[in-house]
XYZ file of C-alpha atoms in Angstrom:
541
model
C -36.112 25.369 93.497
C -33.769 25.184 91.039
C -34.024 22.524 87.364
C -30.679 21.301 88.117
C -28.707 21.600 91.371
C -25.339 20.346 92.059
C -23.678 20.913 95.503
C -19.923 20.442 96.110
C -20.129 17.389 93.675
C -16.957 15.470 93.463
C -15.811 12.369 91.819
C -12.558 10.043 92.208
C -12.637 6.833 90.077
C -10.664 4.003 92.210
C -8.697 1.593 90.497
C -10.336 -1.992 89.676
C -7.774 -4.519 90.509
C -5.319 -4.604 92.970
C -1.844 -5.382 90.874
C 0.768 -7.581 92.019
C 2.606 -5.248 93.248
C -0.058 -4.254 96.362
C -0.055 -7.680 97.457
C 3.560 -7.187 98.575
C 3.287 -4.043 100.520
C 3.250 -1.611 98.387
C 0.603 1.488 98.057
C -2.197 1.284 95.226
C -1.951 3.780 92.435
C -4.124 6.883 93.163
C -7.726 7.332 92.000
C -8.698 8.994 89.177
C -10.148 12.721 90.491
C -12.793 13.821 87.143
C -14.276 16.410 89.564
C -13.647 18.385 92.628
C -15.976 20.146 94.421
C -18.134 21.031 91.488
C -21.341 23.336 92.186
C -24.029 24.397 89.555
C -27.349 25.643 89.291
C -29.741 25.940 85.992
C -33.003 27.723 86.820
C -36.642 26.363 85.142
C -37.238 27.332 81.810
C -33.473 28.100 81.031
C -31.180 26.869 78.237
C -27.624 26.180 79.180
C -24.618 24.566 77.107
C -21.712 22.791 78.946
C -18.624 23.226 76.904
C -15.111 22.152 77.791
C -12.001 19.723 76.090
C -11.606 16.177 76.349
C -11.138 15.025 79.859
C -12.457 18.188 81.531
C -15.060 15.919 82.934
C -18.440 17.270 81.303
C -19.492 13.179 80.848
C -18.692 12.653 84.517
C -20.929 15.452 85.938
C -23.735 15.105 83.701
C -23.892 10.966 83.915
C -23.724 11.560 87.826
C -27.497 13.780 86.575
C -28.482 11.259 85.176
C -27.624 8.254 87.001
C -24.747 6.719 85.311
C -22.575 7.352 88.054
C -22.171 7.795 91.555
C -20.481 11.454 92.809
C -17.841 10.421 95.615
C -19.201 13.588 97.418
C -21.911 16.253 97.179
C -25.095 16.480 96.477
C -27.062 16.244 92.980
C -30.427 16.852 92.086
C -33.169 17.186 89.358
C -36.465 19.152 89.700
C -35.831 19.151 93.505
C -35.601 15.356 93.477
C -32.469 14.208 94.827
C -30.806 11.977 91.990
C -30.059 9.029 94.883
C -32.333 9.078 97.547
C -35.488 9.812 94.987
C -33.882 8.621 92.025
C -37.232 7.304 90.321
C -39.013 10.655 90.040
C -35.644 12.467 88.991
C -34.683 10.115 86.092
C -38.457 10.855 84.804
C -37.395 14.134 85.226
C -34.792 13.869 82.531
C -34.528 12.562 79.071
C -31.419 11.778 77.667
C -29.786 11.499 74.382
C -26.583 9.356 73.924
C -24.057 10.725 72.112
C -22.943 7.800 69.749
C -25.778 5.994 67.835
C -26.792 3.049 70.207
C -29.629 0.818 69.849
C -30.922 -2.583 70.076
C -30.627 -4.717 66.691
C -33.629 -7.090 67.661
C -36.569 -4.610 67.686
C -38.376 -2.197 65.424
C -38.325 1.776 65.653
C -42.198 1.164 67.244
C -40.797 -1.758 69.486
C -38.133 0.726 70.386
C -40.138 3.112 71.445
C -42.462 1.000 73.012
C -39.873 -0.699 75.272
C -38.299 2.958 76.376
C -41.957 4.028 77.717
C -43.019 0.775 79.139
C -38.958 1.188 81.100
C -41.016 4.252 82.513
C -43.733 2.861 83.767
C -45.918 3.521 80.597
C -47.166 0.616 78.685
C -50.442 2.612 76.704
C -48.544 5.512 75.783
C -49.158 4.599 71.605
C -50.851 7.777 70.919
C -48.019 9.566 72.250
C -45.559 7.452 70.687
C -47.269 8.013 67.578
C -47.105 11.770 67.658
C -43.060 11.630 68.311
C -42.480 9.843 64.939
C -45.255 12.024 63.039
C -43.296 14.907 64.455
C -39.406 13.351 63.740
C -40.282 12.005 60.410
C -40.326 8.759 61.198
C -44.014 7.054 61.162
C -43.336 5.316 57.506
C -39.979 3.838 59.411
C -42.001 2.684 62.669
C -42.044 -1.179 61.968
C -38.784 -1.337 60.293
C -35.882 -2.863 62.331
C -33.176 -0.766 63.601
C -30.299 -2.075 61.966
C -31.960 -0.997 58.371
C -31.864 2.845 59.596
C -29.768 5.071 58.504
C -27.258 7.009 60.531
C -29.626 10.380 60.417
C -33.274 7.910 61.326
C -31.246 6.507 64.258
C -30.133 9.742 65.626
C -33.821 10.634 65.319
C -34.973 7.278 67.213
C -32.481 8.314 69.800
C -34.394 11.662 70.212
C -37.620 10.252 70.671
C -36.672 7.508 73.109
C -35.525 10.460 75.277
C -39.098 11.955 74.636
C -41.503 8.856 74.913
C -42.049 9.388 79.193
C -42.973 12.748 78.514
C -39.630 14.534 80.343
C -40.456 17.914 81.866
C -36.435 18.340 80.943
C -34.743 16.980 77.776
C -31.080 16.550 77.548
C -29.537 16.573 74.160
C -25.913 14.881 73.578
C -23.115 16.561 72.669
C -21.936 18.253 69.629
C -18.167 16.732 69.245
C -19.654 13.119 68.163
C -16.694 11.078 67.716
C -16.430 9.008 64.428
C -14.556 5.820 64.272
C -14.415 4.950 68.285
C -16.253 2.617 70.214
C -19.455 3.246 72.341
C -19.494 6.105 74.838
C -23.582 6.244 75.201
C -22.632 9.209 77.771
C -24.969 12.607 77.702
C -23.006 15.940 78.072
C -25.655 18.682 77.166
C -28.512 20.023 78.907
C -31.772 21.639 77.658
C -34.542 22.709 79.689
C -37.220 24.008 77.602
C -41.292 23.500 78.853
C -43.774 24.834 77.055
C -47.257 24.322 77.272
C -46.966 21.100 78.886
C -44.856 19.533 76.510
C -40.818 19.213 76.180
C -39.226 21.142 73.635
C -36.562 19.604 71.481
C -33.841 21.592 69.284
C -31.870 19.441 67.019
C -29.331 21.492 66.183
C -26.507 21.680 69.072
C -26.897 25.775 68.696
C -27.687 27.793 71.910
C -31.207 29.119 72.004
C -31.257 32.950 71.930
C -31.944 32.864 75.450
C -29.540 31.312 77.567
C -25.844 30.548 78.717
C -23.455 28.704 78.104
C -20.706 27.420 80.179
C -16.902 26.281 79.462
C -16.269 23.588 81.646
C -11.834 23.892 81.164
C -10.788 21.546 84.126
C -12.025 19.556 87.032
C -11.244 22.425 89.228
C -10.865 26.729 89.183
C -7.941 28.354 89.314
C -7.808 31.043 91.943
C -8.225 34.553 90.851
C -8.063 33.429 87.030
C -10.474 35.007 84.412
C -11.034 34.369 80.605
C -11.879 36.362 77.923
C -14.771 34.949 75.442
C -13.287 33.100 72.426
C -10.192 31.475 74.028
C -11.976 28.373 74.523
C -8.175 26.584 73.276
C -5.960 29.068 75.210
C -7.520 28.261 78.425
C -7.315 24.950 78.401
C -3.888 25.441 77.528
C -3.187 27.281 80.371
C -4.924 24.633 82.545
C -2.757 21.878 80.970
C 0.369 23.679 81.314
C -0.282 24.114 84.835
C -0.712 20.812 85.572
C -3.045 20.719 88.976
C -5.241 23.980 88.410
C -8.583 23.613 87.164
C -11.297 26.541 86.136
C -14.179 27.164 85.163
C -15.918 29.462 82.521
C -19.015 30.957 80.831
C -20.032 33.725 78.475
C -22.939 34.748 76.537
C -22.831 33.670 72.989
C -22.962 37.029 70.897
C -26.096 38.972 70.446
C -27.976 35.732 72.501
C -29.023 37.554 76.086
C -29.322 34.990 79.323
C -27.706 34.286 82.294
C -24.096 35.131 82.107
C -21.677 33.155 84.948
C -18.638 33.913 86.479
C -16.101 31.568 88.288
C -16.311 31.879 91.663
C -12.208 31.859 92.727
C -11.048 28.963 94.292
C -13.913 26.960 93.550
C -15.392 24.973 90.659
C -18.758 26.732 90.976
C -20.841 28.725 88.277
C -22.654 31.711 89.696
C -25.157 33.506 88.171
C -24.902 37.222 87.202
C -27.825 38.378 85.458
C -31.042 38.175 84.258
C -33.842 35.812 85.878
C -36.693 36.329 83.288
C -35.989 32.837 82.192
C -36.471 31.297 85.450
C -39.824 32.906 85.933
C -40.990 30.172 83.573
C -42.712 27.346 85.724
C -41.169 24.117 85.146
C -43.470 20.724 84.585
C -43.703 18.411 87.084
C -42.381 14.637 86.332
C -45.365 12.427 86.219
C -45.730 10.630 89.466
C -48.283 7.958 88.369
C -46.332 5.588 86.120
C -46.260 2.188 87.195
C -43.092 -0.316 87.418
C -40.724 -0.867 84.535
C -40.039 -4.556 85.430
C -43.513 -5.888 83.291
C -41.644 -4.439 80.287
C -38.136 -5.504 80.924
C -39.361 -8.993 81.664
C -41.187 -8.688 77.971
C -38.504 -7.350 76.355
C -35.937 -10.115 77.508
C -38.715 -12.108 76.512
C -38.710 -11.007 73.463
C -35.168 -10.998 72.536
C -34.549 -14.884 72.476
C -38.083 -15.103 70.909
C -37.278 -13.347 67.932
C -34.293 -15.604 67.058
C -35.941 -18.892 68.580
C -34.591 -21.164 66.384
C -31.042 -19.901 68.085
C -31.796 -20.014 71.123
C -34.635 -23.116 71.092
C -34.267 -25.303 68.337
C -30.538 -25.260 68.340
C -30.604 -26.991 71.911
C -33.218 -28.835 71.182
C -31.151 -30.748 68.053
C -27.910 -30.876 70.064
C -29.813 -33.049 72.691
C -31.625 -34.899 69.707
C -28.091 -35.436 68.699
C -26.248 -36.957 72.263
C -29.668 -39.054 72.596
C -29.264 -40.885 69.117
C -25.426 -41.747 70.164
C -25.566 -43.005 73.965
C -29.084 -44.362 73.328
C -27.534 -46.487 70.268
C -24.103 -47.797 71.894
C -25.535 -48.173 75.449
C -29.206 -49.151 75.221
C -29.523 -52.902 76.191
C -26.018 -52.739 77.417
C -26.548 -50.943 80.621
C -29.268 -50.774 83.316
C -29.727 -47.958 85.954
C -31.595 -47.572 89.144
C -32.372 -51.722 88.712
C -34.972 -51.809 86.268
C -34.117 -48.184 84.419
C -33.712 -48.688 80.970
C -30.734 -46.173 79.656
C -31.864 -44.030 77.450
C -35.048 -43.597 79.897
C -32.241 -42.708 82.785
C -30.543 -40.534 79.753
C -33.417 -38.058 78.520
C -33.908 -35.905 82.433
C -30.185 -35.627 82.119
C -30.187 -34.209 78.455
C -33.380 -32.038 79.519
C -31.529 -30.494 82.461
C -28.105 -30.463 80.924
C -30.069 -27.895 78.361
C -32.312 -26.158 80.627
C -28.950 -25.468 82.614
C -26.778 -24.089 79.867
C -29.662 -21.879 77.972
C -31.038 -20.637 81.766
C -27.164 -19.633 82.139
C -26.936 -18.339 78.287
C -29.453 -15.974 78.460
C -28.568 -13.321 80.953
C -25.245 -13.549 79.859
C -25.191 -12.805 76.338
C -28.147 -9.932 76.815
C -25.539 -8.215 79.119
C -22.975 -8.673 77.473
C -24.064 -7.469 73.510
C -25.998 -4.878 75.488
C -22.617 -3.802 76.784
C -20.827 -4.176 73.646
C -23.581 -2.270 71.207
C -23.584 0.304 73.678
C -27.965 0.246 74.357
C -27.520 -1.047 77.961
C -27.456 2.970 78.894
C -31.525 2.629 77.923
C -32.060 -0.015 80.726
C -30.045 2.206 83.248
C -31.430 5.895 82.487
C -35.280 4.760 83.538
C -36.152 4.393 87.212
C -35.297 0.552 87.336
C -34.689 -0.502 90.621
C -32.037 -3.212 91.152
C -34.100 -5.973 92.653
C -36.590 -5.159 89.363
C -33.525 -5.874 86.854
C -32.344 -8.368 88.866
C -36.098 -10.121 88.793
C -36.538 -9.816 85.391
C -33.775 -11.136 84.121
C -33.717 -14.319 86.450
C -37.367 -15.018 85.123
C -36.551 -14.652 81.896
C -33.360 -16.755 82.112
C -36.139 -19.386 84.001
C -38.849 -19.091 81.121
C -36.331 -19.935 78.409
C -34.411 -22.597 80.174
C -37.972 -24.484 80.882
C -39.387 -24.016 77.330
C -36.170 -25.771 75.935
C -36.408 -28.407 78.421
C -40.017 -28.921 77.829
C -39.000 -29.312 73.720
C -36.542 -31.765 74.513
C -38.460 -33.605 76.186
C -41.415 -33.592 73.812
C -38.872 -34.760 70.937
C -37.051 -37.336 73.577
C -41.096 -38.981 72.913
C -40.309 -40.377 70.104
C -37.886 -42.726 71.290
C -39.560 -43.799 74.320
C -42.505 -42.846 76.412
C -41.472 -41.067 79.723
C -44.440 -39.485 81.961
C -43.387 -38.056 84.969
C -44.196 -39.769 88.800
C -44.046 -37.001 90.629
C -44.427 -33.601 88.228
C -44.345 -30.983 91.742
C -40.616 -32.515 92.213
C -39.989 -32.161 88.150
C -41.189 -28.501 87.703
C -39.340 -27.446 91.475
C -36.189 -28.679 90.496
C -36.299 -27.398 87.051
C -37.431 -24.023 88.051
C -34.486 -23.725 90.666
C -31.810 -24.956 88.168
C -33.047 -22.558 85.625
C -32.917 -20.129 88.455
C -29.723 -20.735 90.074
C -28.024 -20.709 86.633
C -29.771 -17.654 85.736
C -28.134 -15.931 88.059
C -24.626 -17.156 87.500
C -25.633 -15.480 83.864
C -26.049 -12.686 85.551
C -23.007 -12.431 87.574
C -20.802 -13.422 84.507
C -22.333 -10.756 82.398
C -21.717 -8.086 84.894
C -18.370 -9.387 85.325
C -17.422 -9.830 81.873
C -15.985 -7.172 79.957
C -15.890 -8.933 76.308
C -16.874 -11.985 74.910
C -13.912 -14.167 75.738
C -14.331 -13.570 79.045
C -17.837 -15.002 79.159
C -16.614 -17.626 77.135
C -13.669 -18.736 79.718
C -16.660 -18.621 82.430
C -19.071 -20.983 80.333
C -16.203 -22.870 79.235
C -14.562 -23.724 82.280
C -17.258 -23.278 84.607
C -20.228 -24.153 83.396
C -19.764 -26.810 81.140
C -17.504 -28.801 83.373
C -19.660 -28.296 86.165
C -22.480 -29.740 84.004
C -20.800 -32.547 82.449
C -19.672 -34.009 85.766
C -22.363 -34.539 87.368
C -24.071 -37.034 86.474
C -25.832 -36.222 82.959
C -25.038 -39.300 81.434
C -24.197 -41.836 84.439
C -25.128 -42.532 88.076
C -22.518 -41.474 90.748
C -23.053 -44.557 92.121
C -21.178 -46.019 89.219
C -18.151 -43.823 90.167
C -15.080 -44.471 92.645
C -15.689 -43.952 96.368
C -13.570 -40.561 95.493
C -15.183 -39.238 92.788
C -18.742 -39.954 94.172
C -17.067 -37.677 97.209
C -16.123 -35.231 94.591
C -19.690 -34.928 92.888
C -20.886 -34.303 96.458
C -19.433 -31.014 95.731
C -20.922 -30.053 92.907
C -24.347 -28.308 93.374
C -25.797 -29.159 89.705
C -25.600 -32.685 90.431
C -28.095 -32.417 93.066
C -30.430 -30.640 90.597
C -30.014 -33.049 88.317
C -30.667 -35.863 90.864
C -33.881 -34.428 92.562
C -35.028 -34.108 88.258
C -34.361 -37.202 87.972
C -36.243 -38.245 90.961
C -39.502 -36.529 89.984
C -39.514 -39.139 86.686
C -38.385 -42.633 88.274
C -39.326 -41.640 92.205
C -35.457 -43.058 92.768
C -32.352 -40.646 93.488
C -28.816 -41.268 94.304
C -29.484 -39.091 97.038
C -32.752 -38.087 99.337
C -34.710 -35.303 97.161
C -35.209 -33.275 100.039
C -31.291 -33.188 101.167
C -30.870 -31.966 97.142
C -34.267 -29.512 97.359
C -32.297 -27.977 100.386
C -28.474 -27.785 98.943
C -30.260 -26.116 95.502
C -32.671 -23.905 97.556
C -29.536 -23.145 99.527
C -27.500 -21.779 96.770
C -30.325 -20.094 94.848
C -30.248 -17.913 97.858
C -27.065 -17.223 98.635
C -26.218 -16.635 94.665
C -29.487 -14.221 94.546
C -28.188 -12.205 97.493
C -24.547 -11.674 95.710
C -26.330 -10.663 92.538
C -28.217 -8.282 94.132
C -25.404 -6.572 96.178
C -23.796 -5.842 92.347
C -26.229 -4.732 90.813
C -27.256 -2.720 94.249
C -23.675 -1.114 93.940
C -23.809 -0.528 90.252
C -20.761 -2.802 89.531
C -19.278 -2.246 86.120
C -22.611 -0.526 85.370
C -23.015 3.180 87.108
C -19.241 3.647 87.567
């Protein structure tokens, strides 16, 4: 059984969109091909180097290792593990470097650290954790926030995130690190070094003295075509000028003995030549008996919109303060709802939803999307994370924040007049499926957005209309027979309404006709959510 085994792996990147120009007849543009029929096999114990140019697609085969992408064909896998159907015990197989310097500006170097174990399934792993930054230099840097690092303590946080679950394999970025570009959090170097137990890390990007190493040219060999070591440059030139032809290549580096590979013609396979002494070495086993990662992502979102509460909480909190003084000062006395409803009583569950709605929504969102931007959502996607455990997590965390601004709003709405709650099963139901439902709209629009004015355009046409029209600050029944037709339509009125209901025990409509249209779209919003991130949309591809 091989470390790392990859079968007749190919990979074709589809286009996104479909242009104008498909929807009247004619053909798509052609995929992207960034490997054909790609086969490779590194024994236990064994250090290889993948080398290549730009565009030879070394990112491509080693994110498909590690779970960043799908292959379009073949076979991949890691210890034995298949990297799909077993894809938990292979990513603890592996631990993975970035090549640019990622991270996440809320946390500490401890917190890091912390988070990447607990992503593993190991949430008392201090001792360990404690050992990585004796041995990386960084234990007087553990409780200092990431952003105060400098570019060289970074790179060495970056190491021992890809060391805290213990890895029987380590993989180490690559060498080229671009300066001035944006994120490419993408792993193109493997190193498979166990020894007594324990993963061994080189930080240098030099080949150990035993080993290979490989140069990756193109996607694809070129029949009958060998290289001579030390024309890395003149055969990719060939490659280029010969447009379709693609090859592959490796040589020992001088006075280092290993495993020497030859292209096999035709194909875009590495086969070994010599030397097997290296692959006598036994290789550790992944540990097996790490628990769920979803406990830590749940803290860690958690955590996030904690650590800048007065953001996230008591910025809502004094917006709603804010509408409450107005309406309650032009319209109290002048307007009666429900009968005997004073209006700033009728007001305050609108205001409380109204903000439980657009933080529950907020949440999500903006995680995904700075996580996108910074480039440290690769650390939630390298750990076996199942997509019904991301998809959990974030939901409840989008829920916990929506209902603790809600409950401040209401604490502060006190003040102005007392407002108990009739029926608090209907209050908390509603308000937990609001949170929920709009949690997972963050969701969707922070897998779908691609920068920040995208997300903005969803919130701002979207959301906010969708919030402001139904019913926050009136009663439909005050509307035209049309427009009370119209908010009929609009599923956050019915959230709203059955709220409402829970504090006066009077609704526009019946609270269990709104329980079933919110339960009803919870559900079917849930199930799209999960088919995304089931597919990996705009994540693994």
């Amino acid at each position: 059984m091989s470390a790392v085994s990859l079968e007749h792996v190919s990979k074709i990147y589809q286009p996104r969109r479909r242009g104008w120009k498909q929807l009247f007849g004619q053909p798509a543009a052609p995929g992207f091909q960034a490997l054909n029929d790609v086969s490779l096999q590194i024994e236990h114990g064994e250090f290889f180097g993948l080398l290549g140019p730009n565009g030879a697609g070394k990112t491509t085969l080693i994110s498909i290792l590690a779970g960043l992408a799908h292959a379009t064909t073949g076979r991949a896998s890691v210890c034995g593990y298949d990297v799909v159907a077993d894809y938990k015990t292979a990513r603890r197989a592996l631990g993975v470097v970035p090549q640019e310097l990622v991270y996440d500006p809320f946390f500490t170097v401890r917190e890091t650290l912390r988070i990447q174990s607990g992503y593993f399934g190991l949430r008392r792993n201090d001792d360990w954790i404690d050992e990585i930054l004796f041995n990386l230099g960084l234990a007087d840097k553990a409780d200092t926030n990431m952003r105060a690092l400098s570019d060289g303590m970074k790179r060495r946080v970056l190491v021992a995130q890809a060391l805290v679950h213990r890895p029987p394999g380590h993989r180490a970025g690559r060498a080229d690190r671009r300066r001035g570009r944006g994120p490419a959090p993408h792993p193109v170097g493997v190193h498979f070094a166990p020894e007594q137990g324990r993963p061994h890390h080189h930080a240098d990007h030099a080949l150990p003295r035993r080993g290979r190493s490989a140069l990756y040219a193109h996607r694809h060999a070129q029949r009958g075509t060998h290289c001579r070591p030390g024309h890395h440059a003149g055969a990719a030139g060939a490659g280029r000028r010969r447009g379709s032809r693609r090859r592959v290549r490796a040589h020992h580096a001088p006075g280092r003995p290993g495993r020497a590979a030859r292209p096999e013609p035709g194909r875009g396979r590495i086969v070994s030549q010599s030397d097997t002494s290296a692959a006598s070495r036994p290789l550790v086993q992944p540990r097996l008996d790490a628990g769920s990662g979803f406990p830590t992502l749940l803290r860690k979102e958690l955590l996030r919109f904690w650590k800048v509460s007065f953001q996230t909480i008591a910025a809502p909190v004094i917006t709603a303060l804010l509408y409450l003084l107005v309406f309650a000062h032009v319209l109290e006395g002048r307007l009666v709802v429900y009968g005997s409803v004073p209006y700033t009583a009728f007001l305050i569950p609108g205001l409380m939803m109204m903000s439980m709605l657009q933080n529950a929504f907020a949440n999500p969102s903006s995680s995904l999307i700075q996580s996108r931007a910074t480039g440290n959502l690769v650390f939630m996607l390298l750990p076996p994370l199942s997509h019904r455990e991301i998809f959990a997590a974030y939901v409840l965390a989008a829920v916990v924040r929506g209902m603790a601004v809600g409950l401040c709003v209401w604490i502060v709405a006190l003040f102005f007049i007392p407002l108990p709650p009739q029926n608090l099963a209907w209050v908390l139901l509603f308000a937990m499926l609001a949170c929920g439902i709009m949690g997972v709209l963050g969701l969707i629009a922070g897998l779908w957005s691609e920068k920040f004015d995208q997300l903005a355009a969803f919130q701002n046409f979207l959301i906010m209309p969708a919030t402001f029209l139904s019913g926050v600050f009136y009663s439909i029944h005050t509307l035209p027979p049309f427009w009370q037709a119209v908010s009929h339509w609009n599923p956050i009125f019915y959230t709203i309404d059955g709220f409402r209901y829970g504090f006066f025990s009077v609704s526009d409509v019946s609270p269990w006709h709104s329980l079933a249209v919110v339960a009803g779209v919870f559900v079917v919003l849930s199930l799209y959510a999960l088919r995304l991130l089931g597919s990996g949309y705009k994540l693994r591809n």
